[in-house]
PDB file of C-alpha atoms in Angstrom:
ATOM      1  CA  UNK A   1       0.000   0.000   0.000  1.00 74.00           C
ATOM      2  CA  UNK A   2       1.459   3.402  -0.926  1.00 78.00           C
ATOM      3  CA  UNK A   3       2.493   5.586   1.968  1.00 89.00           C
ATOM      4  CA  UNK A   4       3.949   8.962   2.797  1.00 93.00           C
ATOM      5  CA  UNK A   5       7.616   8.771   3.772  1.00 94.00           C
ATOM      6  CA  UNK A   6       9.719  11.301   5.655  1.00 96.00           C
ATOM      7  CA  UNK A   7      13.430  11.758   6.227  1.00 96.00           C
ATOM      8  CA  UNK A   8      15.230  11.975   8.511  1.00 96.00           C
ATOM      9  CA  UNK A   9      13.339  10.257  11.291  1.00 94.00           C
ATOM     10  CA  UNK A  10      15.280  12.270  13.873  1.00 95.00           C
ATOM     11  CA  UNK A  11      17.330  15.445  13.606  1.00 97.00           C
ATOM     12  CA  UNK A  12      19.304  17.311  16.236  1.00 97.00           C
ATOM     13  CA  UNK A  13      20.478  20.812  15.432  1.00 97.00           C
ATOM     14  CA  UNK A  14      21.929  23.872  17.103  1.00 97.00           C
ATOM     15  CA  UNK A  15      19.806  26.960  17.618  1.00 97.00           C
ATOM     16  CA  UNK A  16      20.179  29.320  14.671  1.00 97.00           C
ATOM     17  CA  UNK A  17      20.966  26.578  12.166  1.00 97.00           C
ATOM     18  CA  UNK A  18      18.911  25.866   9.095  1.00 97.00           C
ATOM     19  CA  UNK A  19      17.142  22.528   8.758  1.00 98.00           C
ATOM     20  CA  UNK A  20      15.350  20.927   5.842  1.00 97.00           C
ATOM     21  CA  UNK A  21      12.813  18.237   6.493  1.00 98.00           C
ATOM     22  CA  UNK A  22      11.941  16.009   3.583  1.00 97.00           C
ATOM     23  CA  UNK A  23       8.773  14.235   2.593  1.00 97.00           C
ATOM     24  CA  UNK A  24       7.774  12.031  -0.302  1.00 96.00           C
ATOM     25  CA  UNK A  25       3.980  12.175  -0.617  1.00 95.00           C
ATOM     26  CA  UNK A  26       1.919   9.397  -2.176  1.00 93.00           C
ATOM     27  CA  UNK A  27       2.612   9.551  -5.888  1.00 90.00           C
ATOM     28  CA  UNK A  28      -0.765  10.543  -7.328  1.00 88.00           C
ATOM     29  CA  UNK A  29      -1.595  13.024  -4.575  1.00 91.00           C
ATOM     30  CA  UNK A  30      -1.745  16.718  -5.372  1.00 91.00           C
ATOM     31  CA  UNK A  31      -2.344  18.347  -1.988  1.00 93.00           C
ATOM     32  CA  UNK A  32       0.473  18.479   0.558  1.00 95.00           C
ATOM     33  CA  UNK A  33       0.640  19.554   4.179  1.00 96.00           C
ATOM     34  CA  UNK A  34       2.963  20.073   7.094  1.00 98.00           C
ATOM     35  CA  UNK A  35       1.806  19.743  10.686  1.00 97.00           C
ATOM     36  CA  UNK A  36       3.790  19.758  13.893  1.00 96.00           C
ATOM     37  CA  UNK A  37       3.299  18.335  17.359  1.00 92.00           C
ATOM     38  CA  UNK A  38       5.227  19.842  20.244  1.00 93.00           C
ATOM     39  CA  UNK A  39       5.758  17.221  22.923  1.00 88.00           C
ATOM     40  CA  UNK A  40       2.609  16.770  24.970  1.00 82.00           C
ATOM     41  CA  UNK A  41       0.588  19.185  22.839  1.00 85.00           C
ATOM     42  CA  UNK A  42      -1.876  18.962  19.987  1.00 88.00           C
ATOM     43  CA  UNK A  43      -1.020  18.322  16.374  1.00 92.00           C
ATOM     44  CA  UNK A  44      -1.060  21.777  14.746  1.00 95.00           C
ATOM     45  CA  UNK A  45      -1.488  22.723  11.107  1.00 95.00           C
ATOM     46  CA  UNK A  46       1.408  24.659   9.588  1.00 97.00           C
ATOM     47  CA  UNK A  47       0.847  24.939   5.848  1.00 97.00           C
ATOM     48  CA  UNK A  48      -0.932  23.478   2.850  1.00 95.00           C
ATOM     49  CA  UNK A  49       0.450  23.411  -0.675  1.00 95.00           C
ATOM     50  CA  UNK A  50      -1.224  22.841  -4.009  1.00 92.00           C
ATOM     51  CA  UNK A  51      -0.271  23.516  -7.607  1.00 90.00           C
ATOM     52  CA  UNK A  52       3.200  24.697  -6.590  1.00 90.00           C
ATOM     53  CA  UNK A  53       2.059  27.338  -4.209  1.00 93.00           C
ATOM     54  CA  UNK A  54       0.990  27.760  -0.604  1.00 95.00           C
ATOM     55  CA  UNK A  55      -2.797  27.595  -0.353  1.00 94.00           C
ATOM     56  CA  UNK A  56      -3.092  28.213   3.364  1.00 94.00           C
ATOM     57  CA  UNK A  57      -0.755  28.789   6.302  1.00 95.00           C
ATOM     58  CA  UNK A  58      -1.143  29.192  10.030  1.00 94.00           C
ATOM     59  CA  UNK A  59       0.214  31.997  12.169  1.00 93.00           C
ATOM     60  CA  UNK A  60       2.984  29.623  13.264  1.00 93.00           C
ATOM     61  CA  UNK A  61       4.284  29.544   9.691  1.00 96.00           C
ATOM     62  CA  UNK A  62       6.237  32.804   9.776  1.00 94.00           C
ATOM     63  CA  UNK A  63       9.089  34.052   7.612  1.00 94.00           C
ATOM     64  CA  UNK A  64      11.446  31.494   9.130  1.00 96.00           C
ATOM     65  CA  UNK A  65       9.529  28.699   7.413  1.00 97.00           C
ATOM     66  CA  UNK A  66       9.314  27.870   3.741  1.00 97.00           C
ATOM     67  CA  UNK A  67       8.092  24.937   1.677  1.00 97.00           C
ATOM     68  CA  UNK A  68       9.119  23.710  -1.701  1.00 94.00           C
ATOM     69  CA  UNK A  69       8.404  20.950  -4.162  1.00 92.00           C
ATOM     70  CA  UNK A  70      11.816  20.837  -5.831  1.00 86.00           C
ATOM     71  CA  UNK A  71      10.974  17.937  -8.141  1.00 86.00           C
ATOM     72  CA  UNK A  72       8.084  15.634  -8.951  1.00 78.00           C
ATOM     73  CA  UNK A  73       8.346  13.594  -5.787  1.00 87.00           C
ATOM     74  CA  UNK A  74       9.776  15.535  -2.835  1.00 93.00           C
ATOM     75  CA  UNK A  75       8.076  18.106  -0.628  1.00 96.00           C
ATOM     76  CA  UNK A  76      10.326  19.949   1.817  1.00 97.00           C
ATOM     77  CA  UNK A  77       9.934  22.152   4.874  1.00 98.00           C
ATOM     78  CA  UNK A  78      12.816  24.506   5.595  1.00 97.00           C
ATOM     79  CA  UNK A  79      13.321  26.296   8.880  1.00 97.00           C
ATOM     80  CA  UNK A  80      15.814  29.064   8.222  1.00 96.00           C
ATOM     81  CA  UNK A  81      17.111  29.804  11.708  1.00 95.00           C
ATOM     82  CA  UNK A  82      15.868  27.299  14.242  1.00 97.00           C
ATOM     83  CA  UNK A  83      14.727  28.298  17.705  1.00 96.00           C
ATOM     84  CA  UNK A  84      14.441  26.155  20.805  1.00 97.00           C
ATOM     85  CA  UNK A  85      10.641  26.263  20.498  1.00 96.00           C
ATOM     86  CA  UNK A  86      10.822  24.674  17.038  1.00 97.00           C
ATOM     87  CA  UNK A  87      11.599  21.360  18.738  1.00 97.00           C
ATOM     88  CA  UNK A  88       8.690  19.127  17.792  1.00 96.00           C
ATOM     89  CA  UNK A  89       7.568  16.206  15.690  1.00 95.00           C
ATOM     90  CA  UNK A  90       6.893  17.383  12.142  1.00 97.00           C
ATOM     91  CA  UNK A  91       4.367  15.444  10.073  1.00 96.00           C
ATOM     92  CA  UNK A  92       3.906  15.608   6.343  1.00 97.00           C
ATOM     93  CA  UNK A  93       0.540  14.648   4.841  1.00 96.00           C
ATOM     94  CA  UNK A  94      -0.998  14.396   1.393  1.00 94.00           C
ATOM     95  CA  UNK A  95      -4.292  13.675  -0.271  1.00 90.00           C
ATOM     96  CA  UNK A  96      -5.751  13.103  -3.694  1.00 88.00           C
ATOM     97  CA  UNK A  97      -7.912  15.521  -5.602  1.00 84.00           C
ATOM     98  CA  UNK A  98     -11.558  14.812  -4.830  1.00 81.00           C
ATOM     99  CA  UNK A  99     -10.777  12.946  -1.621  1.00 81.00           C
ATOM    100  CA  UNK A 100     -11.070  14.312   1.869  1.00 77.00           C
ATOM    101  CA  UNK A 101      -8.733  12.031   3.776  1.00 86.00           C
ATOM    102  CA  UNK A 102      -5.190  13.112   4.508  1.00 91.00           C
ATOM    103  CA  UNK A 103      -2.531  10.437   4.809  1.00 92.00           C
ATOM    104  CA  UNK A 104       0.302  11.163   7.200  1.00 93.00           C
ATOM    105  CA  UNK A 105       3.939  10.213   7.192  1.00 93.00           C
ATOM    106  CA  UNK A 106       5.767   8.789  10.229  1.00 92.00           C
ATOM    107  CA  UNK A 107       7.141  12.193  11.220  1.00 94.00           C
ATOM    108  CA  UNK A 108      10.543  13.770  11.792  1.00 96.00           C
ATOM    109  CA  UNK A 109      11.467  14.457  15.381  1.00 95.00           C
ATOM    110  CA  UNK A 110      13.423  17.725  15.487  1.00 97.00           C
ATOM    111  CA  UNK A 111      15.389  18.693  18.552  1.00 97.00           C
ATOM    112  CA  UNK A 112      16.905  22.172  18.707  1.00 97.00           C
ATOM    113  CA  UNK A 113      19.637  22.636  21.297  1.00 97.00           C
TER     114      UNK A 113
ATOM    115  CA  UNK B   1     -13.351  29.358  17.317  1.00 60.00           C
ATOM    116  CA  UNK B   2     -11.849  26.013  16.454  1.00 70.00           C
ATOM    117  CA  UNK B   3     -11.264  23.715  19.375  1.00 85.00           C
ATOM    118  CA  UNK B   4     -11.321  19.942  19.688  1.00 90.00           C
ATOM    119  CA  UNK B   5     -11.124  18.290  23.087  1.00 91.00           C
ATOM    120  CA  UNK B   6     -10.601  14.725  24.242  1.00 93.00           C
ATOM    121  CA  UNK B   7     -10.036  13.032  27.551  1.00 89.00           C
ATOM    122  CA  UNK B   8      -6.363  12.205  28.039  1.00 90.00           C
ATOM    123  CA  UNK B   9      -6.415   8.594  29.201  1.00 95.00           C
ATOM    124  CA  UNK B  10      -8.517   5.468  28.946  1.00 96.00           C
ATOM    125  CA  UNK B  11      -7.661   2.098  30.404  1.00 97.00           C
ATOM    126  CA  UNK B  12      -9.625  -1.041  29.477  1.00 97.00           C
ATOM    127  CA  UNK B  13      -9.346  -4.777  29.911  1.00 97.00           C
ATOM    128  CA  UNK B  14      -8.619  -6.906  26.869  1.00 97.00           C
ATOM    129  CA  UNK B  15     -11.856  -8.112  25.303  1.00 97.00           C
ATOM    130  CA  UNK B  16     -13.930  -5.207  26.621  1.00 97.00           C
ATOM    131  CA  UNK B  17     -15.202  -2.360  24.483  1.00 97.00           C
ATOM    132  CA  UNK B  18     -13.440   0.992  24.496  1.00 97.00           C
ATOM    133  CA  UNK B  19     -15.230   4.267  23.925  1.00 97.00           C
ATOM    134  CA  UNK B  20     -13.134   7.326  23.162  1.00 97.00           C
ATOM    135  CA  UNK B  21     -14.938  10.638  23.181  1.00 96.00           C
ATOM    136  CA  UNK B  22     -14.314  13.933  21.435  1.00 95.00           C
ATOM    137  CA  UNK B  23     -16.044  17.291  21.449  1.00 93.00           C
ATOM    138  CA  UNK B  24     -15.581  20.075  18.955  1.00 89.00           C
ATOM    139  CA  UNK B  25     -16.764  23.647  18.718  1.00 85.00           C
ATOM    140  CA  UNK B  26     -16.863  24.610  15.053  1.00 78.00           C
ATOM    141  CA  UNK B  27     -20.217  23.874  13.443  1.00 75.00           C
ATOM    142  CA  UNK B  28     -18.875  24.141   9.890  1.00 79.00           C
ATOM    143  CA  UNK B  29     -17.183  20.754   9.989  1.00 78.00           C
ATOM    144  CA  UNK B  30     -17.345  18.645   6.862  1.00 83.00           C
ATOM    145  CA  UNK B  31     -15.664  15.412   7.896  1.00 89.00           C
ATOM    146  CA  UNK B  32     -14.544  14.103  11.263  1.00 92.00           C
ATOM    147  CA  UNK B  33     -11.663  11.688  11.514  1.00 94.00           C
ATOM    148  CA  UNK B  34     -10.067   9.256  13.895  1.00 96.00           C
ATOM    149  CA  UNK B  35      -6.328   8.703  13.686  1.00 95.00           C
ATOM    150  CA  UNK B  36      -4.228   6.216  15.645  1.00 95.00           C
ATOM    151  CA  UNK B  37      -0.636   6.871  16.694  1.00 91.00           C
ATOM    152  CA  UNK B  38       1.450   3.984  17.950  1.00 89.00           C
ATOM    153  CA  UNK B  39       4.713   4.701  19.799  1.00 83.00           C
ATOM    154  CA  UNK B  40       7.299   6.184  17.460  1.00 75.00           C
ATOM    155  CA  UNK B  41       4.984   5.966  14.484  1.00 80.00           C
ATOM    156  CA  UNK B  42       2.998   8.424  12.404  1.00 84.00           C
ATOM    157  CA  UNK B  43      -0.706   9.116  12.327  1.00 90.00           C
ATOM    158  CA  UNK B  44      -2.643   6.220  10.862  1.00 91.00           C
ATOM    159  CA  UNK B  45      -6.092   7.039   9.527  1.00 91.00           C
ATOM    160  CA  UNK B  46      -8.575   4.677  11.150  1.00 94.00           C
ATOM    161  CA  UNK B  47     -11.913   5.903   9.942  1.00 94.00           C
ATOM    162  CA  UNK B  48     -13.876   9.036   9.169  1.00 93.00           C
ATOM    163  CA  UNK B  49     -17.466  10.159   9.026  1.00 93.00           C
ATOM    164  CA  UNK B  50     -19.190  12.786   6.952  1.00 90.00           C
ATOM    165  CA  UNK B  51     -20.794  15.442   9.097  1.00 86.00           C
ATOM    166  CA  UNK B  52     -24.333  14.680   7.924  1.00 87.00           C
ATOM    167  CA  UNK B  53     -24.091  11.060   9.091  1.00 87.00           C
ATOM    168  CA  UNK B  54     -24.944   9.775  12.563  1.00 91.00           C
ATOM    169  CA  UNK B  55     -23.060   6.530  12.572  1.00 94.00           C
ATOM    170  CA  UNK B  56     -20.489   4.571  10.672  1.00 94.00           C
ATOM    171  CA  UNK B  57     -19.371   1.020  11.354  1.00 95.00           C
ATOM    172  CA  UNK B  58     -16.166  -0.511  10.067  1.00 92.00           C
ATOM    173  CA  UNK B  59     -15.421  -3.972  11.464  1.00 94.00           C
ATOM    174  CA  UNK B  60     -14.604  -3.484  15.168  1.00 96.00           C
ATOM    175  CA  UNK B  61     -14.898   0.294  14.928  1.00 96.00           C
ATOM    176  CA  UNK B  62     -18.106   2.265  15.364  1.00 97.00           C
ATOM    177  CA  UNK B  63     -18.180   6.033  15.021  1.00 97.00           C
ATOM    178  CA  UNK B  64     -21.107   7.949  16.471  1.00 96.00           C
ATOM    179  CA  UNK B  65     -21.698  11.605  15.683  1.00 94.00           C
ATOM    180  CA  UNK B  66     -24.095  13.851  17.569  1.00 92.00           C
ATOM    181  CA  UNK B  67     -23.980  17.002  15.535  1.00 89.00           C
ATOM    182  CA  UNK B  68     -26.344  18.910  17.818  1.00 89.00           C
ATOM    183  CA  UNK B  69     -24.037  18.396  20.795  1.00 91.00           C
ATOM    184  CA  UNK B  70     -20.870  18.478  18.644  1.00 90.00           C
ATOM    185  CA  UNK B  71     -19.834  15.145  20.104  1.00 94.00           C
ATOM    186  CA  UNK B  72     -17.973  12.374  18.332  1.00 94.00           C
ATOM    187  CA  UNK B  73     -17.114   8.981  19.719  1.00 96.00           C
ATOM    188  CA  UNK B  74     -15.096   5.968  18.623  1.00 97.00           C
ATOM    189  CA  UNK B  75     -16.083   2.585  19.962  1.00 97.00           C
ATOM    190  CA  UNK B  76     -13.635  -0.287  19.611  1.00 97.00           C
ATOM    191  CA  UNK B  77     -15.265  -3.652  20.144  1.00 97.00           C
ATOM    192  CA  UNK B  78     -13.294  -6.560  21.638  1.00 97.00           C
ATOM    193  CA  UNK B  79     -10.297  -4.341  22.413  1.00 97.00           C
ATOM    194  CA  UNK B  80      -6.926  -6.040  21.974  1.00 96.00           C
ATOM    195  CA  UNK B  81      -3.500  -5.215  23.386  1.00 94.00           C
ATOM    196  CA  UNK B  82      -2.498  -4.147  19.870  1.00 93.00           C
ATOM    197  CA  UNK B  83      -5.077  -1.369  20.122  1.00 96.00           C
ATOM    198  CA  UNK B  84      -2.961   0.359  22.763  1.00 96.00           C
ATOM    199  CA  UNK B  85      -2.029   3.707  21.221  1.00 96.00           C
ATOM    200  CA  UNK B  86      -2.954   7.379  21.209  1.00 95.00           C
ATOM    201  CA  UNK B  87      -6.187   8.132  19.369  1.00 97.00           C
ATOM    202  CA  UNK B  88      -6.738  11.547  17.849  1.00 96.00           C
ATOM    203  CA  UNK B  89      -9.971  12.945  16.599  1.00 95.00           C
ATOM    204  CA  UNK B  90      -9.699  15.624  13.946  1.00 94.00           C
ATOM    205  CA  UNK B  91     -12.138  17.969  12.332  1.00 91.00           C
ATOM    206  CA  UNK B  92     -12.140  19.052   8.710  1.00 89.00           C
ATOM    207  CA  UNK B  93     -13.781  22.396   8.121  1.00 83.00           C
ATOM    208  CA  UNK B  94     -15.647  23.948   5.251  1.00 78.00           C
ATOM    209  CA  UNK B  95     -13.501  26.195   3.046  1.00 79.00           C
ATOM    210  CA  UNK B  96     -10.188  25.024   4.413  1.00 82.00           C
ATOM    211  CA  UNK B  97      -8.025  21.967   3.915  1.00 82.00           C
ATOM    212  CA  UNK B  98      -6.459  21.993   7.346  1.00 89.00           C
ATOM    213  CA  UNK B  99      -7.434  19.518  10.020  1.00 92.00           C
ATOM    214  CA  UNK B 100      -8.022  20.595  13.605  1.00 93.00           C
ATOM    215  CA  UNK B 101      -6.773  17.922  15.975  1.00 94.00           C
ATOM    216  CA  UNK B 102      -7.777  17.037  19.480  1.00 93.00           C
ATOM    217  CA  UNK B 103      -5.337  16.483  22.306  1.00 89.00           C
ATOM    218  CA  UNK B 104      -5.307  12.725  21.811  1.00 93.00           C
ATOM    219  CA  UNK B 105      -6.509   9.981  24.136  1.00 96.00           C
ATOM    220  CA  UNK B 106      -3.995   7.424  25.297  1.00 96.00           C
ATOM    221  CA  UNK B 107      -5.682   4.016  25.333  1.00 97.00           C
ATOM    222  CA  UNK B 108      -4.058   1.356  27.468  1.00 97.00           C
ATOM    223  CA  UNK B 109      -5.298  -2.207  27.164  1.00 96.00           C
ATOM    224  CA  UNK B 110      -4.366  -4.596  29.929  1.00 94.00           C
ATOM    225  CA  UNK B 111      -4.704  -8.383  29.917  1.00 90.00           C
TER     226      UNK B 111
END
């Protein structure tokens, strides 16, 4: 069964460093998402992406964040200058056109020191 | 506002039924979802219900929706130790693609 994959599974970085989190959505899906879950808190929406542009973003998704679909398969989330409070599990999700269900990847656990 | 709430913990004996509850505030929901998260794993879609339905059954899972009270529940029949996980309800809203998640309910199944 096709699934969303994410790399790396874990990343440790120093405050102020840039990180890029990678996702490979399910191949025929056209809508892509990033969510994050700070330890012990709710899963929060960050951004949605369709047709090579951001369709919606939350107030969390400030100028430090960017997303890109650099080729036909990858979908990336970049955090330009990480802060301690960016430590969280980051989930990528995707869905097909005409479907309502989002399929999530296993997540990348980011730790900012 | 958008808010989804769940109780934090539920402990059941193997073979019993589990009922996980969820309340939400936004009345413009389109679909409501249940996701399961096992330790170290991602969010696995379990089932979903369209907001104009009252009930949906899928093998051991039964979803009940009371739209008037904005209450959603997930019943797991014959709960097994492999059902131990965190269960998230999530709300899809009209005119947006984002999902609003609850806090998650940690289900522990003991023999």
